[in-house]
Tab-separated table of N, CA and C in Angstrom:
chain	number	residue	atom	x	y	z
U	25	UNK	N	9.157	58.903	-37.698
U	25	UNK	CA	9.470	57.735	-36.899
U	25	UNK	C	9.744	58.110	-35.449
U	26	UNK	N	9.735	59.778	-35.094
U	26	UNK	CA	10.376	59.953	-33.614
U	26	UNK	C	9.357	59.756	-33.541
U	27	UNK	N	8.138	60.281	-33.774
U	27	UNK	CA	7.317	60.652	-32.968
U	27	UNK	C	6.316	59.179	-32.486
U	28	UNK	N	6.859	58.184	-33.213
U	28	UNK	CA	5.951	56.551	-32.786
U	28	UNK	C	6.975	56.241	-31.704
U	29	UNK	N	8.198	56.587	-31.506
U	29	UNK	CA	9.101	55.968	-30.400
U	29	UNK	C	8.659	56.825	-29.091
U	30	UNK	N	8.394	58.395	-29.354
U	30	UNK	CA	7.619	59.273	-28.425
U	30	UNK	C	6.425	58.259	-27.589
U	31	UNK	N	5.822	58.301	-28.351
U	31	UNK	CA	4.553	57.731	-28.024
U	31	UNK	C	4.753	56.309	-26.986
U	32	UNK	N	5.745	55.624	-27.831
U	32	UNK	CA	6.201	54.105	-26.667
U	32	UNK	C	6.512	54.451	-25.423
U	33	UNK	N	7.849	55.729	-25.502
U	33	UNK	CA	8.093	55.998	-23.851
U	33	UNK	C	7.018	56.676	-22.909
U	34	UNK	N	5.734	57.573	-23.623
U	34	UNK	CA	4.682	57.550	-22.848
U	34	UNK	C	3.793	56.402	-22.203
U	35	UNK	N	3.660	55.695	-23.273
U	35	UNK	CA	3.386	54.354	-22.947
U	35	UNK	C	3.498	53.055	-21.872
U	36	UNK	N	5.124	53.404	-21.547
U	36	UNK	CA	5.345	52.452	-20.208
U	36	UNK	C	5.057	53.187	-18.971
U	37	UNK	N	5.383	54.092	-18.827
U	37	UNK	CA	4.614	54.582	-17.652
U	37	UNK	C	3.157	54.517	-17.867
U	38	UNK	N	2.345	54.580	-18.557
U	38	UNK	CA	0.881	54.482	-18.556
U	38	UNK	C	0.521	53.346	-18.052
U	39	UNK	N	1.602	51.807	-18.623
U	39	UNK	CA	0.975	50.940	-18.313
U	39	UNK	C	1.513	50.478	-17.037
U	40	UNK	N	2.286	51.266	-16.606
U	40	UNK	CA	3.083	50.733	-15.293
U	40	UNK	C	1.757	51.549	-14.195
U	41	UNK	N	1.524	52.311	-14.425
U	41	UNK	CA	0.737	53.334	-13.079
U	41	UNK	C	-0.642	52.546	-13.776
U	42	UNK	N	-1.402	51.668	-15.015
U	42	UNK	CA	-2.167	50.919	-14.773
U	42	UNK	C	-2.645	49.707	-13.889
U	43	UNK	N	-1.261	48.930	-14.224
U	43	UNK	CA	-1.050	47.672	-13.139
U	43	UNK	C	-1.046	48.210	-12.159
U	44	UNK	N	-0.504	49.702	-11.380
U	44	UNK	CA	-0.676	49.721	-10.154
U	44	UNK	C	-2.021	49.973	-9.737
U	45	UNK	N	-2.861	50.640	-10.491
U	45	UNK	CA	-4.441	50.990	-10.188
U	45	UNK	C	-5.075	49.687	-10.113
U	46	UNK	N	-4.076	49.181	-10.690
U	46	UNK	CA	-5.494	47.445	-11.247
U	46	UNK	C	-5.399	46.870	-9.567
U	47	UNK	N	-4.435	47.130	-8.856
U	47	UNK	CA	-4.492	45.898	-8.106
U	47	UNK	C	-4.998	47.076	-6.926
U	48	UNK	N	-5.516	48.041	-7.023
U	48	UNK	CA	-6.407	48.702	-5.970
U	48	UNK	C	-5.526	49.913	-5.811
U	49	UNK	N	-4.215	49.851	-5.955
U	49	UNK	CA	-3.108	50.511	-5.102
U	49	UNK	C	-3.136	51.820	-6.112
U	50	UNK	N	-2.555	52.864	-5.451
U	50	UNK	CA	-2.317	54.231	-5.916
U	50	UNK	C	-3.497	55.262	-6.168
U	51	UNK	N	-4.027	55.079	-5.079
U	51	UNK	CA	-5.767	55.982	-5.126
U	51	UNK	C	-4.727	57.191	-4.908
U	52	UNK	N	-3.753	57.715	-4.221
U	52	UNK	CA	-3.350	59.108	-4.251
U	52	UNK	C	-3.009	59.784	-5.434
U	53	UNK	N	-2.744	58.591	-6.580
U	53	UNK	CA	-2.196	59.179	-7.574
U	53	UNK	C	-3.210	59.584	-8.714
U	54	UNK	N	-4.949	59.658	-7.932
U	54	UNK	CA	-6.007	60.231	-8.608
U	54	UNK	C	-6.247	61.486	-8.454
U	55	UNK	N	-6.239	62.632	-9.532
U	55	UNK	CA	-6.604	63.658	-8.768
U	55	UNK	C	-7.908	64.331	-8.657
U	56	UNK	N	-8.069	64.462	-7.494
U	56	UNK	CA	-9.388	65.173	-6.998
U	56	UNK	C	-9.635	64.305	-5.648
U	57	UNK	N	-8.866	63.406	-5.949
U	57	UNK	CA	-9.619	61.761	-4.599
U	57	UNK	C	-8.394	62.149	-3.869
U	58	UNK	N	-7.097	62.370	-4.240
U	58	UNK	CA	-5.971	62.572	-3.452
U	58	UNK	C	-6.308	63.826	-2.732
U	59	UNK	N	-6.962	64.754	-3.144
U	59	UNK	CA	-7.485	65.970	-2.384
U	59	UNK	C	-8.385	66.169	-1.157
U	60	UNK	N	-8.953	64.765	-1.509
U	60	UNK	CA	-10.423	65.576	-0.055
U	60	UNK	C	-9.710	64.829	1.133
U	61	UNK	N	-10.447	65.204	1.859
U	61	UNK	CA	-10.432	65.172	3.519
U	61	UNK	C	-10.721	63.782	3.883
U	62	UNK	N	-9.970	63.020	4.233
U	62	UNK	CA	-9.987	61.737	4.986
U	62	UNK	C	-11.580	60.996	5.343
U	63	UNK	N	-12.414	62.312	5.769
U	63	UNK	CA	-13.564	61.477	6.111
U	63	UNK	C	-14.402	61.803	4.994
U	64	UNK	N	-13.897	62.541	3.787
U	64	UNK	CA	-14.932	62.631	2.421
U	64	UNK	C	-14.572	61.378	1.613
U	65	UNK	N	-13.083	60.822	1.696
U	65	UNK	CA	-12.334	59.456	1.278
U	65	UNK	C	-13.133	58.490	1.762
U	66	UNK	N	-13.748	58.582	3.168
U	66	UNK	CA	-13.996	57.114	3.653
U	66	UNK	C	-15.549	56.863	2.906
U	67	UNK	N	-16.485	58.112	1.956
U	67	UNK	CA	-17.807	57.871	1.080
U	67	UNK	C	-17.619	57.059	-0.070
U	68	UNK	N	-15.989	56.727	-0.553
U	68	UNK	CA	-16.514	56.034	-1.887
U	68	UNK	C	-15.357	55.104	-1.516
U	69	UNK	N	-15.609	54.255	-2.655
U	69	UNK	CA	-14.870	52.964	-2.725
U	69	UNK	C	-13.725	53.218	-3.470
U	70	UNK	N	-12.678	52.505	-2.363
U	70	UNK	CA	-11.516	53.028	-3.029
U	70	UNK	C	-10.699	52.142	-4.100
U	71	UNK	N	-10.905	50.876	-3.746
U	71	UNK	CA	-10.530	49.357	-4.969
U	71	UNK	C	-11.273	49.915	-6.019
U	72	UNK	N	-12.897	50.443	-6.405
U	72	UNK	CA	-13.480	50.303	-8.058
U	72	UNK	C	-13.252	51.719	-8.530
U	73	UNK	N	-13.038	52.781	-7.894
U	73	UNK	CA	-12.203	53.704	-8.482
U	73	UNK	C	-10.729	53.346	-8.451
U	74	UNK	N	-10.108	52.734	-7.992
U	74	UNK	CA	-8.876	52.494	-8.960
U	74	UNK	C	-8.736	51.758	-10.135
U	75	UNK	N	-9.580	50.392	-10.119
U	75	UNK	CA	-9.854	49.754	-10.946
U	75	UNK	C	-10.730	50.562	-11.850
U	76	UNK	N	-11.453	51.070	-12.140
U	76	UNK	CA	-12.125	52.174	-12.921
U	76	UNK	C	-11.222	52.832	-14.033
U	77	UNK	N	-10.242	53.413	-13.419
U	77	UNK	CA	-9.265	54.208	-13.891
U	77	UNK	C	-8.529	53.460	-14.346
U	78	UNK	N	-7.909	52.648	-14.155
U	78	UNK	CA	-6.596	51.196	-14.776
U	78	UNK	C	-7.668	50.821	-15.762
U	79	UNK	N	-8.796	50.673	-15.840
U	79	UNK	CA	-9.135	50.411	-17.086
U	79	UNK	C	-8.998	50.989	-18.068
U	80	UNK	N	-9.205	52.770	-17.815
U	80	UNK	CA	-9.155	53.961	-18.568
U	80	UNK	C	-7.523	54.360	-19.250
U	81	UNK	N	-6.650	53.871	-18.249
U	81	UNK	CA	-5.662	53.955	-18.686
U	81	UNK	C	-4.413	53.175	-19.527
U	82	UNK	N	-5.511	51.487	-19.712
U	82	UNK	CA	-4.965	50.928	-20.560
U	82	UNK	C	-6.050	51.238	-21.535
U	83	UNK	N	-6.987	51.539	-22.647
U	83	UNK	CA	-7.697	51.819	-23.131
U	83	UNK	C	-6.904	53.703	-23.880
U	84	UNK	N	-6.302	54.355	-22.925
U	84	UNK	CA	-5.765	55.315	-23.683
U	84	UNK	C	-4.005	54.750	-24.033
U	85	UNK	N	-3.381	53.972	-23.248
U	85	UNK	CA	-2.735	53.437	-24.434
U	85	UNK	C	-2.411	52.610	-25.423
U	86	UNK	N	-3.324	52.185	-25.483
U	86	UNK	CA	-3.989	51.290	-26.674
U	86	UNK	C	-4.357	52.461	-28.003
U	87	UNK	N	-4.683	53.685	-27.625
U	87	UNK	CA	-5.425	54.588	-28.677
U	87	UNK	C	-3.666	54.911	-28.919
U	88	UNK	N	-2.946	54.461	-27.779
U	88	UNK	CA	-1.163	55.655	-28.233
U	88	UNK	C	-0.721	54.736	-29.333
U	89	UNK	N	-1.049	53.544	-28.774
U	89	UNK	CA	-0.455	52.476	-29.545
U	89	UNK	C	-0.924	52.569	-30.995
U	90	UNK	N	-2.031	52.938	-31.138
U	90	UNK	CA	-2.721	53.261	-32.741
U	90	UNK	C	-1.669	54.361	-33.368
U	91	UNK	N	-1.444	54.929	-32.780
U	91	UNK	CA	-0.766	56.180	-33.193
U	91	UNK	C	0.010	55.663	-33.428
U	92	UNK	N	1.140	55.152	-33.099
U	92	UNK	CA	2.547	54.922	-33.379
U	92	UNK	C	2.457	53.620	-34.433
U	93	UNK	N	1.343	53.323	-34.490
U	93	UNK	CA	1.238	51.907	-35.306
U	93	UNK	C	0.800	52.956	-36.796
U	94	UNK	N	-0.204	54.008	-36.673
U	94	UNK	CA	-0.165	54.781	-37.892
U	94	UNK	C	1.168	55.378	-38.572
U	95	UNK	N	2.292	55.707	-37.841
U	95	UNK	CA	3.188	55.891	-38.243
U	95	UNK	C	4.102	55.356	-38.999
U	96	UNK	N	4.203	53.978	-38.053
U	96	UNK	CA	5.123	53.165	-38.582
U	96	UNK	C	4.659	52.651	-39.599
U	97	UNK	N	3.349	52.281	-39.746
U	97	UNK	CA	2.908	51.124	-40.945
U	97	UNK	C	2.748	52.473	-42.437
U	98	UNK	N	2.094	53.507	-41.351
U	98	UNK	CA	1.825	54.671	-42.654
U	98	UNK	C	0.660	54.650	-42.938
U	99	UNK	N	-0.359	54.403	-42.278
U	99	UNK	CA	-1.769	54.230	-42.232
U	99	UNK	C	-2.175	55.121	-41.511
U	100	UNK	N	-2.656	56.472	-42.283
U	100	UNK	CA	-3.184	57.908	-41.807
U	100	UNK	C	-4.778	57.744	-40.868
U	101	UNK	N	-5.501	56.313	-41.274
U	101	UNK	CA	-6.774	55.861	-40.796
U	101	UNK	C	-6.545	55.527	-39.474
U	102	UNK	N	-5.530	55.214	-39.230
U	102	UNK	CA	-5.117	54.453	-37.402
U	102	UNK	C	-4.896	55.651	-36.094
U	103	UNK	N	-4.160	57.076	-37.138
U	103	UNK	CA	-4.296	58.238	-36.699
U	103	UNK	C	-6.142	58.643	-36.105
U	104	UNK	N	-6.782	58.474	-37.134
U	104	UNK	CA	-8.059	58.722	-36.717
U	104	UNK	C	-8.976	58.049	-35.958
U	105	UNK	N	-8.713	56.946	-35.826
U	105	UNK	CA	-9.142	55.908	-35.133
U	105	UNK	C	-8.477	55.857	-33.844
U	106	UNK	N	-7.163	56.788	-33.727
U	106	UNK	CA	-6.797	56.671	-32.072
U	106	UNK	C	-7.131	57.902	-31.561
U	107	UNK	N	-7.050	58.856	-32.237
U	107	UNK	CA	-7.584	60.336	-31.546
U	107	UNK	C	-9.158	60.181	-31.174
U	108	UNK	N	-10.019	59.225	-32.078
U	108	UNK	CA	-11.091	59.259	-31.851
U	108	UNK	C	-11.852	58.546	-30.490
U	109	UNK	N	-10.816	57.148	-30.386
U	109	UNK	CA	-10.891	56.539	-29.441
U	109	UNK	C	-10.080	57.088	-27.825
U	110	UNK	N	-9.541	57.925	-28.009
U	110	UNK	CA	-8.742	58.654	-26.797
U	110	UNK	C	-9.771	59.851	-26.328
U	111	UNK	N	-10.400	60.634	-27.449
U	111	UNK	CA	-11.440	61.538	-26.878
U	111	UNK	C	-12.540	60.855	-26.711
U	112	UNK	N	-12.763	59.504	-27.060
U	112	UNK	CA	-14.452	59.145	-26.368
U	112	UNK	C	-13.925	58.564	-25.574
U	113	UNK	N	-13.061	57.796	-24.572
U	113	UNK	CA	-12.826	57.675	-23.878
U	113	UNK	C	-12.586	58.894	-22.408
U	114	UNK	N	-11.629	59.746	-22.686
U	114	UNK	CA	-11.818	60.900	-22.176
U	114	UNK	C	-13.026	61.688	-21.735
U	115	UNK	N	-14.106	61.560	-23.078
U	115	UNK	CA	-15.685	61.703	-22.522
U	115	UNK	C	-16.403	61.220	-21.709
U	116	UNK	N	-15.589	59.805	-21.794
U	116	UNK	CA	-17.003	59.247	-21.358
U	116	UNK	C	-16.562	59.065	-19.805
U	117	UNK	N	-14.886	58.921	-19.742
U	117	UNK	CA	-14.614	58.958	-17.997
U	117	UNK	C	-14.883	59.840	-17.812
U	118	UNK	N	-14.741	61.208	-17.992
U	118	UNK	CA	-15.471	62.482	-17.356
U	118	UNK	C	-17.235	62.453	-17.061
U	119	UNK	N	-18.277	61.879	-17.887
U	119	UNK	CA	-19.370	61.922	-17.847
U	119	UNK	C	-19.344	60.738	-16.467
U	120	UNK	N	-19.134	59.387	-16.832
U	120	UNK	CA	-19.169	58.598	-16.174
U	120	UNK	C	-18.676	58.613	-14.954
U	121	UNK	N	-17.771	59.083	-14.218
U	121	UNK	CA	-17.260	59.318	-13.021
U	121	UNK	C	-18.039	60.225	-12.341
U	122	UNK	N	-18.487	61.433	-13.056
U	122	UNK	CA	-18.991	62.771	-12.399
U	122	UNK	C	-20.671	62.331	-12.326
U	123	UNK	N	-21.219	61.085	-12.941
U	123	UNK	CA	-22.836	61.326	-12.733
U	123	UNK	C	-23.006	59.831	-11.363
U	124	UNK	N	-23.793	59.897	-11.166
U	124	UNK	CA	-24.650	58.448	-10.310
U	124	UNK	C	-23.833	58.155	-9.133
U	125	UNK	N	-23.067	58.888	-8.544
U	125	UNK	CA	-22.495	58.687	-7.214
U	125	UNK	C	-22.030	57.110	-7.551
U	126	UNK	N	-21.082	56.696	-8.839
U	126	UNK	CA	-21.025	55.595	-8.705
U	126	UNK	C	-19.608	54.944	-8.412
U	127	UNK	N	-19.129	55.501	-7.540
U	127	UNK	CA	-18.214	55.104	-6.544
U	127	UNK	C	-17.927	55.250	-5.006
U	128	UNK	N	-19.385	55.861	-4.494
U	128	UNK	CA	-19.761	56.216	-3.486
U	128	UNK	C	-20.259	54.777	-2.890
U	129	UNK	N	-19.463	54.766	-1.385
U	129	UNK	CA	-20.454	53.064	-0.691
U	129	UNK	C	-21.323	53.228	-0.511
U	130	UNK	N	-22.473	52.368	-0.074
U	130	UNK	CA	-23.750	52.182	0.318
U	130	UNK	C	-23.599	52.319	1.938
């Protein structure tokens, strides 16, 4: 049972630094974008990479939320169904971010 209450207090911060991505705000708190040089910042868009990511990050706690919901209810299947959904997610923002310059402006 700790470990589903674990999982909740990860949880509010996830969804708190989501709402802040959602509404454009906290591009510093991306890393790799918080890194470059001011005029490598001004090539991509900075609202759909935040929004990008606030998506990603309610989507991984939704997979936490599986977890702690496997616990509590005792449903070993919800375990697998959130690890599974946290690493294809994880995949696919890594693939998806890193190919098609698709947060780069026109």
């Amino acid at each position: 049972m700790s470990g589903a209450l674990i999982n909740l207090l990860v949880i509010i911060p996830l969804l708190i630094l989501a709402v802040y991505l959602s509404q454009g705000k906290g591009a510093f708190l991306i890393a790799g974008y918080n890194t470059m040089p001011k005029e490598e910042k001004a090539n991509y868009d900075e609202l759909a990479l935040c929004k990008f990511m606030s998506k990603i990050l309610y989507g991984i706690s939704f997979s936490l939320v599986l977890l702690s919901l496997s616990e509590w209810l005792e449903m070993p299947l919800l375990i697998w169904v959130g690890i599974a959904l946290m690493i294809g997610l994880i995949v696919f923002t890594l693939v998806y971010s890193n190919t098609g310059n698709r947060f780069r402006q026109q």
